[in-house]
Short mmCIF file of C-alpha atoms and ligand atoms in Angstrom, two decimals:
data_model
loop_
_atom_site.label_atom_id
_atom_site.label_comp_id
_atom_site.label_asym_id
_atom_site.label_seq_id
_atom_site.Cartn_x
_atom_site.Cartn_y
_atom_site.Cartn_z
CA MET A 280 24.98 -35.54 13.15
CA ILE A 281 26.18 -38.04 15.72
CA ASN A 282 25.53 -41.63 14.71
CA LYS A 283 23.24 -43.70 16.97
CA TYR A 284 25.97 -46.32 17.49
CA VAL A 285 28.42 -43.65 18.63
CA LYS A 286 25.87 -42.19 21.07
CA ASP A 287 25.19 -45.65 22.41
CA LEU A 288 28.92 -46.42 22.76
CA MET A 289 29.46 -43.22 24.77
CA LYS A 290 26.55 -44.09 27.06
CA PHE A 291 27.94 -47.61 27.50
CA ILE A 292 31.41 -46.27 28.38
CA ASP A 293 30.02 -43.66 30.79
CA GLU A 294 28.17 -46.42 32.67
CA SER A 295 31.03 -48.97 32.69
CA HIS A 296 33.71 -47.75 35.11
CA SER A 297 35.35 -51.12 35.83
CA GLN A 298 35.22 -54.51 34.13
CA PHE A 299 32.53 -55.54 36.65
CA GLN A 300 30.23 -52.73 35.53
CA VAL A 301 31.06 -53.59 31.89
CA CYS A 302 29.73 -57.11 32.39
CA ASN A 303 26.75 -55.98 34.41
CA ASN A 304 25.73 -53.54 31.66
CA VAL A 305 26.24 -56.12 28.91
CA GLU A 306 24.16 -58.66 30.86
CA LYS A 307 21.32 -56.17 31.30
CA ARG A 308 21.30 -55.53 27.53
CA LEU A 309 21.39 -59.27 26.79
CA GLU A 310 18.50 -59.98 29.15
CA GLY A 311 16.55 -57.11 27.62
CA ASN A 312 16.98 -58.84 24.26
CA GLY A 313 15.73 -62.25 25.37
CA TYR A 314 19.05 -63.87 26.32
CA LYS A 315 18.86 -66.34 29.21
CA ARG A 316 21.55 -66.52 31.88
CA LEU A 317 23.25 -69.91 32.22
CA ASN A 318 24.91 -71.07 35.40
CA ALA A 319 28.14 -73.09 35.05
CA ALA A 320 27.05 -75.38 37.90
CA ASP A 321 23.77 -76.39 36.24
CA ARG A 322 23.16 -79.09 33.63
CA TRP A 323 22.48 -77.15 30.44
CA SER A 324 19.62 -77.89 28.13
CA LEU A 325 19.79 -75.70 25.04
CA GLU A 326 17.67 -75.49 21.94
CA ALA A 327 18.16 -74.45 18.31
CA GLY A 328 17.59 -70.71 17.95
CA GLY A 329 18.01 -70.24 21.73
CA LYS A 330 19.86 -67.19 23.11
CA TYR A 331 22.06 -67.57 26.19
CA PHE A 332 24.92 -66.03 28.12
CA ILE A 333 27.29 -67.05 30.87
CA SER A 334 29.32 -64.81 33.12
CA LYS A 335 32.76 -65.66 34.51
CA ASN A 336 33.99 -63.91 37.66
CA SER A 337 31.44 -61.14 36.93
CA SER A 338 34.21 -59.61 34.79
CA ALA A 339 34.11 -61.72 31.59
CA PHE A 340 31.22 -63.14 29.60
CA ILE A 341 30.24 -65.32 26.67
CA ALA A 342 26.92 -64.74 24.86
CA PHE A 343 25.61 -66.92 22.05
CA GLU A 344 22.66 -67.58 19.79
CA ILE A 345 22.36 -71.20 18.70
CA GLY A 346 21.98 -71.54 14.95
CA SER A 347 19.14 -73.29 13.16
CA GLU A 348 21.62 -76.09 12.33
CA ASN A 349 23.62 -78.16 14.78
CA PRO A 350 27.07 -76.66 15.58
CA ALA A 351 28.68 -79.88 14.29
CA GLU A 352 27.25 -79.08 10.86
CA SER A 353 27.71 -75.30 10.72
CA GLY A 354 30.30 -74.44 13.36
CA PHE A 355 30.66 -71.33 15.53
CA ARG A 356 31.18 -67.80 14.33
CA LEU A 357 32.91 -65.82 17.07
CA ILE A 358 34.04 -62.31 17.97
CA GLY A 359 36.38 -61.85 20.95
CA SER A 360 37.33 -58.69 22.85
CA HIS A 361 38.31 -57.72 26.41
CA THR A 362 36.58 -55.93 29.27
CA ASP A 363 39.60 -54.46 31.11
CA SER A 364 41.61 -51.28 30.50
CA PRO A 365 44.76 -49.81 32.07
CA THR A 366 44.08 -48.11 35.40
CA PHE A 367 45.16 -48.12 39.06
CA LYS A 368 44.05 -50.70 41.60
CA ILE A 369 43.61 -49.76 45.26
CA LYS A 370 45.70 -51.85 47.66
CA PRO A 371 44.39 -53.26 50.97
CA ASN A 372 44.80 -50.91 53.98
CA PRO A 373 45.31 -48.03 51.55
CA GLU A 374 45.20 -44.92 53.75
CA ILE A 375 48.48 -43.01 54.04
CA VAL A 376 48.65 -39.76 56.05
CA VAL A 377 51.23 -37.22 54.89
CA ASP A 378 52.56 -34.56 57.29
CA ASN A 379 49.53 -35.08 59.52
CA SER A 380 47.49 -33.38 56.83
CA TYR A 381 46.74 -35.12 53.54
CA VAL A 382 45.21 -38.58 53.30
CA LYS A 383 46.22 -40.41 50.14
CA LEU A 384 45.43 -43.92 48.94
CA ASN A 385 48.01 -46.61 48.20
CA THR A 386 47.56 -47.95 44.66
CA GLU A 387 49.34 -50.13 42.14
CA MET A 388 49.19 -49.92 38.38
CA TYR A 389 46.89 -52.24 36.43
CA GLY A 390 48.26 -52.61 32.89
CA GLY A 391 50.36 -50.13 30.93
CA ALA A 392 48.67 -46.77 31.47
CA ILE A 393 50.19 -43.50 30.22
CA ILE A 394 50.59 -42.18 33.75
CA SER A 395 50.80 -38.45 33.02
CA THR A 396 47.26 -38.52 31.56
CA TRP A 397 45.83 -39.46 34.97
CA LEU A 398 47.17 -36.37 36.73
CA ASP A 399 45.11 -33.32 37.74
CA ARG A 400 41.80 -34.89 36.75
CA PRO A 401 38.78 -35.68 38.92
CA LEU A 402 38.77 -39.41 39.65
CA SER A 403 36.55 -41.83 41.48
CA ILE A 404 36.40 -45.50 42.43
CA ALA A 405 34.50 -48.45 40.92
CA GLY A 406 34.69 -52.21 41.28
CA ARG A 407 33.27 -54.89 43.49
CA VAL A 408 33.08 -55.62 47.20
CA SER A 409 32.79 -59.00 48.95
CA LEU A 410 30.51 -59.05 52.00
CA ARG A 411 30.11 -61.59 54.77
CA SER A 412 27.26 -64.03 54.17
CA ASN A 413 25.85 -67.09 55.95
CA ASP A 414 27.73 -69.33 53.50
CA VAL A 415 31.52 -69.09 53.99
CA MET A 416 32.19 -70.35 50.46
CA ASN A 417 29.85 -67.84 48.85
CA PRO A 418 30.38 -64.29 50.10
CA GLU A 419 27.84 -61.76 48.90
CA ILE A 420 29.24 -59.81 45.95
CA ARG A 421 28.13 -56.22 45.42
CA LEU A 422 29.18 -53.80 42.67
CA ILE A 423 30.15 -50.29 43.67
CA ASP A 424 30.66 -47.07 41.71
CA ILE A 425 31.04 -43.96 43.83
CA ASP A 426 29.31 -41.18 41.90
CA LYS A 427 31.42 -38.29 43.18
CA ASP A 428 34.57 -36.37 42.26
CA LEU A 429 36.50 -38.13 45.00
CA LEU A 430 40.21 -38.24 44.26
CA ILE A 431 42.94 -36.43 42.36
CA ILE A 432 46.61 -37.08 41.61
CA PRO A 433 48.19 -33.60 41.67
CA ASN A 434 51.17 -32.83 39.46
CA LEU A 435 54.33 -31.41 40.96
CA CYS A 436 54.39 -27.73 40.00
CA LYS A 437 56.61 -26.53 37.17
CA HIS A 438 58.73 -24.49 39.63
CA GLN A 439 59.75 -27.59 41.59
CA ASN A 440 60.24 -29.69 38.46
CA ARG A 441 61.85 -27.48 35.83
CA ALA A 442 62.48 -30.42 33.47
CA VAL A 443 58.83 -31.50 33.43
CA ASN A 444 58.37 -30.72 29.75
CA GLU A 445 61.43 -32.73 28.76
CA GLY A 446 59.53 -35.94 29.40
CA SER A 447 57.91 -37.35 32.49
CA SER A 448 59.06 -40.21 34.65
CA PHE A 449 57.23 -41.35 37.76
CA ASN A 450 58.08 -43.54 40.71
CA LYS A 451 54.92 -45.64 40.90
CA GLN A 452 55.02 -45.97 44.69
CA GLU A 453 56.01 -42.40 45.56
CA ASP A 454 54.85 -39.97 42.89
CA ILE A 455 51.33 -40.87 41.77
CA LEU A 456 49.18 -41.77 44.78
CA PRO A 457 45.81 -39.99 44.68
CA ILE A 458 44.69 -37.75 47.55
CA ILE A 459 41.24 -38.32 48.98
CA SER A 460 40.99 -35.94 51.92
CA LEU A 461 42.55 -33.79 54.57
CA ILE A 462 42.77 -34.99 58.14
CA ASN A 463 40.35 -33.35 60.51
CA ASP A 464 38.83 -34.08 63.91
CA GLU A 465 35.74 -35.84 62.59
CA PHE A 466 37.77 -38.25 60.49
CA GLU A 467 39.14 -41.59 61.45
CA LYS A 468 42.05 -42.11 59.09
CA ASP A 469 42.07 -45.86 59.75
CA GLY A 470 39.43 -47.62 57.72
CA MET A 471 38.48 -44.44 55.89
CA LEU A 472 37.93 -46.30 52.61
CA VAL A 473 36.10 -49.25 54.19
CA ASN A 474 33.84 -46.80 56.01
CA LEU A 475 33.16 -45.00 52.75
CA ILE A 476 32.29 -48.31 51.04
CA ALA A 477 30.05 -49.29 53.97
CA LYS A 478 28.16 -46.00 53.76
CA GLU A 479 27.80 -46.31 49.98
CA LEU A 480 26.50 -49.90 50.17
CA GLU A 481 24.48 -49.24 53.35
CA VAL A 482 26.15 -52.07 55.25
CA LYS A 483 28.23 -52.25 58.43
CA ALA A 484 32.02 -51.90 57.96
CA GLU A 485 32.53 -55.27 59.72
CA GLU A 486 30.58 -56.98 56.94
CA ILE A 487 33.16 -56.00 54.31
CA LEU A 488 35.63 -58.86 53.83
CA ASP A 489 37.49 -57.64 50.76
CA PHE A 490 37.31 -55.39 47.69
CA GLU A 491 38.65 -55.03 44.15
CA LEU A 492 38.50 -51.31 43.42
CA TYR A 493 39.91 -49.33 40.51
CA LEU A 494 40.30 -45.64 39.77
CA TYR A 495 38.35 -44.15 36.89
CA LEU A 496 38.21 -40.81 35.15
CA ARG A 497 35.10 -38.74 35.95
CA GLU A 498 34.99 -36.82 32.66
CA LYS A 499 32.44 -38.24 30.26
CA ALA A 500 32.95 -39.47 26.71
CA SER A 501 32.48 -36.85 23.99
CA VAL A 502 32.42 -36.34 20.25
CA ILE A 503 35.10 -33.92 19.01
CA GLY A 504 35.96 -32.19 15.73
CA LEU A 505 34.52 -29.71 13.25
CA GLY A 506 32.50 -32.47 11.60
CA ASP A 507 32.01 -34.59 14.73
CA GLU A 508 34.72 -36.92 13.39
CA PHE A 509 36.27 -38.15 16.62
CA ILE A 510 35.23 -39.99 19.77
CA SER A 511 37.26 -38.94 22.81
CA ALA A 512 36.61 -41.33 25.69
CA PRO A 513 38.19 -43.42 28.41
CA LYS A 514 38.64 -47.17 27.76
CA LEU A 515 37.97 -47.17 23.99
CA ASP A 516 40.55 -50.00 24.16
CA ASN A 517 38.60 -52.14 24.40
CA LEU A 518 35.03 -51.13 25.29
CA ALA A 519 34.54 -49.93 21.71
CA MET A 520 34.99 -53.54 20.55
CA VAL A 521 32.90 -55.01 23.40
CA HIS A 522 30.12 -52.64 22.32
CA ALA A 523 30.58 -53.31 18.58
CA SER A 524 30.53 -57.10 18.99
CA LEU A 525 27.46 -56.94 21.26
CA THR A 526 25.66 -54.67 18.79
CA GLY A 527 26.61 -57.02 15.92
CA LEU A 528 25.16 -59.97 17.82
CA LEU A 529 21.94 -58.19 18.79
CA GLU A 530 21.26 -56.59 15.39
CA SER A 531 22.03 -59.56 13.12
CA ASP A 532 19.46 -62.04 11.82
CA SER A 533 19.19 -65.66 12.92
CA SER A 534 21.68 -67.90 11.14
CA PRO A 535 22.33 -71.61 10.49
CA PHE A 536 25.63 -71.33 12.42
CA THR A 537 25.96 -70.52 16.13
CA LYS A 538 26.95 -66.89 16.83
CA VAL A 539 29.20 -66.27 19.83
CA ILE A 540 30.73 -63.20 21.42
CA ILE A 541 33.28 -63.44 24.21
CA ALA A 542 34.90 -60.68 26.24
CA ASN A 543 37.76 -61.80 28.46
CA ASP A 544 39.17 -59.97 31.46
CA ASN A 545 42.86 -59.36 32.28
CA GLU A 546 44.10 -58.82 28.71
CA GLU A 547 46.04 -55.78 29.91
CA VAL A 548 48.02 -57.88 32.40
CA GLY A 549 48.77 -60.94 30.26
CA SER A 550 45.43 -62.86 30.06
CA ARG A 551 46.53 -65.47 32.62
CA SER A 552 43.49 -65.88 34.89
CA LYS A 553 40.40 -68.08 34.97
CA GLN A 554 38.51 -65.31 33.14
CA GLY A 555 41.42 -64.41 30.81
CA ALA A 556 41.99 -65.49 27.21
CA ASP A 557 44.69 -67.93 28.37
CA SER A 558 42.05 -69.92 30.29
CA PRO A 559 39.96 -72.80 28.91
CA MET A 560 36.79 -70.72 29.47
CA LEU A 561 35.87 -70.43 25.78
CA LYS A 562 36.94 -73.96 24.85
CA ASN A 563 34.89 -75.47 27.66
CA THR A 564 31.81 -73.37 26.89
CA LEU A 565 31.86 -74.32 23.19
CA GLU A 566 32.17 -77.99 24.13
CA ARG A 567 29.26 -77.68 26.57
CA ILE A 568 27.12 -76.11 23.83
CA VAL A 569 27.81 -79.07 21.52
CA LEU A 570 27.10 -81.61 24.29
CA ALA A 571 23.93 -79.80 25.41
CA MET A 572 22.72 -79.91 21.79
CA GLY A 573 22.96 -83.71 21.87
CA GLY A 574 26.42 -83.97 20.28
CA ASP A 575 29.52 -85.80 21.48
CA ARG A 576 33.24 -85.04 21.59
CA GLU A 577 33.57 -85.92 17.90
CA ASN A 578 30.81 -83.39 17.09
CA TYR A 579 32.71 -80.79 19.11
CA HIS A 580 35.84 -81.26 17.03
CA ARG A 581 33.78 -81.15 13.85
CA ALA A 582 32.21 -77.87 15.02
CA ILE A 583 35.62 -76.38 15.83
CA SER A 584 36.94 -77.28 12.36
CA LYS A 585 34.09 -75.24 10.80
CA SER A 586 34.53 -72.19 13.04
CA PHE A 587 36.05 -68.73 12.65
CA ILE A 588 37.02 -66.08 15.22
CA ILE A 589 37.52 -62.35 14.88
CA SER A 590 39.76 -61.04 17.66
CA ALA A 591 38.62 -57.42 17.93
CA ASP A 592 40.90 -54.95 19.72
CA MET A 593 41.73 -51.35 18.91
CA ALA A 594 44.54 -50.64 16.39
CA HIS A 595 46.98 -47.74 15.91
CA ALA A 596 46.21 -44.83 13.57
CA ILE A 597 48.98 -42.76 12.04
CA HIS A 598 49.70 -39.88 14.47
CA PRO A 599 49.63 -36.37 12.96
CA ASN A 600 52.60 -35.25 15.08
CA TYR A 601 54.64 -38.47 14.87
CA THR A 602 54.05 -39.76 11.34
CA ASN A 603 57.44 -41.53 11.32
CA LYS A 604 56.26 -43.89 14.08
CA SER A 605 54.07 -45.73 11.55
CA ASP A 606 55.11 -48.33 9.01
CA PRO A 607 56.13 -46.68 5.70
CA THR A 608 53.53 -48.48 3.58
CA ASN A 609 50.70 -49.46 5.99
CA ARG A 610 49.36 -46.27 7.53
CA PRO A 611 45.85 -46.59 8.99
CA LYS A 612 43.87 -43.36 9.02
CA ILE A 613 40.98 -42.47 11.29
CA ASN A 614 37.55 -42.96 9.66
CA ALA A 615 39.09 -44.85 6.73
CA GLY A 616 37.73 -48.17 8.00
CA PRO A 617 38.43 -51.13 10.29
CA THR A 618 42.08 -52.18 10.36
CA ILE A 619 43.48 -55.68 9.89
CA LYS A 620 46.48 -56.22 12.18
CA ILE A 621 49.36 -58.29 10.85
CA ALA A 622 52.63 -59.39 12.52
CA ALA A 623 55.22 -61.91 11.29
CA ASN A 624 56.11 -62.72 14.92
CA GLY A 625 52.58 -63.99 15.61
CA SER A 626 51.56 -61.26 18.06
CA TYR A 627 48.47 -60.99 15.81
CA THR A 628 46.68 -64.08 14.44
CA SER A 629 45.78 -62.77 10.96
CA ASP A 630 46.92 -64.92 8.02
CA SER A 631 46.21 -64.62 4.32
CA GLN A 632 43.24 -66.98 4.57
CA SER A 633 41.52 -65.17 7.45
CA ILE A 634 42.38 -61.77 5.93
CA ALA A 635 40.67 -62.82 2.68
CA VAL A 636 37.55 -63.76 4.65
CA TYR A 637 37.36 -60.43 6.49
CA LYS A 638 38.11 -58.41 3.33
CA ALA A 639 35.19 -60.15 1.60
CA ILE A 640 32.93 -59.42 4.59
CA CYS A 641 33.91 -55.72 4.41
CA GLU A 642 33.21 -55.67 0.69
CA ASN A 643 29.77 -57.19 1.18
CA ALA A 644 29.04 -54.69 3.98
CA GLY A 645 30.12 -51.78 1.76
CA VAL A 646 32.92 -50.85 4.17
CA LYS A 647 36.55 -50.03 3.33
CA CYS A 648 39.27 -51.67 5.42
CA GLN A 649 42.96 -50.96 6.07
CA THR A 650 46.06 -52.84 7.19
CA PHE A 651 48.34 -52.24 10.16
CA VAL A 652 51.84 -53.63 10.57
CA ASN A 653 54.39 -52.41 13.12
CA ARG A 654 57.52 -50.65 11.90
CA SER A 655 60.15 -53.38 11.60
CA ASP A 656 62.27 -51.70 14.31
CA MET A 657 59.39 -51.53 16.82
CA SER A 658 57.48 -54.18 18.70
CA GLY A 659 53.76 -53.54 19.09
CA GLY A 660 51.19 -54.73 21.59
CA SER A 661 49.28 -57.97 21.61
CA THR A 662 45.63 -59.03 21.84
CA ILE A 663 43.54 -61.93 23.08
CA GLY A 664 43.92 -63.49 19.59
CA PRO A 665 47.16 -65.47 20.08
CA HIS A 666 46.01 -66.67 23.55
CA THR A 667 42.70 -67.93 22.15
CA SER A 668 44.54 -69.57 19.24
CA THR A 669 46.75 -71.60 21.57
CA GLN A 670 43.58 -72.95 23.24
CA LEU A 671 41.46 -73.47 20.13
CA GLU A 672 42.55 -74.44 16.63
CA ILE A 673 40.17 -72.02 14.93
CA THR A 674 40.99 -69.81 11.93
CA SER A 675 41.46 -66.34 13.39
CA ILE A 676 42.00 -62.71 12.43
CA ASP A 677 43.01 -59.67 14.49
CA ILE A 678 41.24 -56.44 13.63
CA GLY A 679 40.29 -53.20 15.35
CA ASN A 680 39.63 -49.56 14.71
CA PRO A 681 42.48 -47.05 14.32
CA THR A 682 43.07 -45.19 17.58
CA LEU A 683 45.32 -42.41 18.86
CA SER A 684 46.74 -42.11 22.38
CA MET A 685 46.07 -45.76 23.20
CA HIS A 686 46.40 -46.43 26.96
CA SER A 687 45.93 -42.76 27.76
CA SER A 688 43.17 -42.09 30.29
CA ARG A 689 41.22 -40.74 27.28
CA GLU A 690 41.74 -42.28 23.87
CA LEU A 691 40.74 -40.97 20.44
CA ALA A 692 39.06 -42.93 17.65
CA GLY A 693 36.85 -42.29 14.63
CA ALA A 694 33.05 -41.97 14.81
CA LYS A 695 32.54 -43.35 11.29
CA ASP A 696 34.89 -46.26 11.99
CA HIS A 697 32.71 -47.37 14.90
CA GLU A 698 29.64 -47.44 12.68
CA ASP A 699 31.58 -49.22 9.92
CA ILE A 700 33.01 -51.99 12.09
CA ILE A 701 29.52 -52.71 13.46
CA LYS A 702 28.27 -53.05 9.86
CA THR A 703 30.98 -55.66 9.22
CA PHE A 704 30.06 -57.57 12.40
CA ILE A 705 26.38 -57.64 11.41
CA GLU A 706 27.37 -58.84 7.94
CA TYR A 707 29.64 -61.55 9.45
CA PHE A 708 26.84 -62.80 11.73
CA ASN A 709 24.18 -62.61 8.99
CA LYS A 710 25.67 -64.85 6.31
ZN1 ZN B 988 43.18 -53.87 23.97
#
């Protein structure tokens, strides 16, 4: 039987085709659960037990429930994740006509996608569009998700690429641009995309000032395996952790400490943006919470000293066909529990103190956990954890669920693991 959390995760992924839709869907769920939207430009007045959220750039968010005690006395308990995933971003003026026949779109890569997994699959476009408004400084922002099999990146056939199965290499400008149409008499090639957006949003093409649009895979998330063991879905890195932290926040009881979840944007491209983990977004919000609760700068520092953050991002499971790619003694298995990520070079923030805390939380939640360390001759990825730690001196741990084919257009993780990590998040927020 498919667990309710897994079903809900798949629904969340199927509705969240760019980081803008991720945030929009999270905000709808927060509002449905009594969370109030805060505006950065307003003076905040918050109360004990109050539930709030703030959005940054419509692509990152922070949600929090104030504890029954002042943050200076009980601190913050945080979970961090990220809203973005590897994909392709559409460039301005994207239409390219080939041989007076095909129309393809000019794109650039966003993050480190496994390119071959994007080929020969129905794709569409999601993101946001900026429209002209009466106020020059505040264009109207509209989300867009074109619900149609719209684009495809066709492979070169085997006969014209005999070495295709010896490994694939792609020129990112020449080889992987998606086709959208064929030229015909009714079509204006110029402005084809803008005209499509205008039709979709029911506005005039002249009103469109700019767009941020990304490709997404049309195939829906699914559960796979004889015993429904696996979740196969796009963007599990890191929508699984956005979903798990949100569920943990919404399903936990009120606490003396202040519970916070944050999901940054731009993790896949280095976190350096106003909505990324390298920004002061979290630090400033935590300070504003303390001030709005009647505290001062000293109270803020006291609150920080009593805080803890879980940086939640997917981890690597041992691969059945490449078992030698894993560390010889730390070999995370799918559905064997959340995985603590450890690296001597600091690419993960876990230390023996924070690991002890999370292990105890797992024990109390009745959940087994595992450890991941890179092979010593391989460098792994990173997370928002080290970026957050350079902004905020908070004890931190990096964890995530074991995953296969990370950065593929469809990734594979464990159904039980998703349920288990949510149990640990509820436990963490409860006590
Ligand atoms: Zn990630």
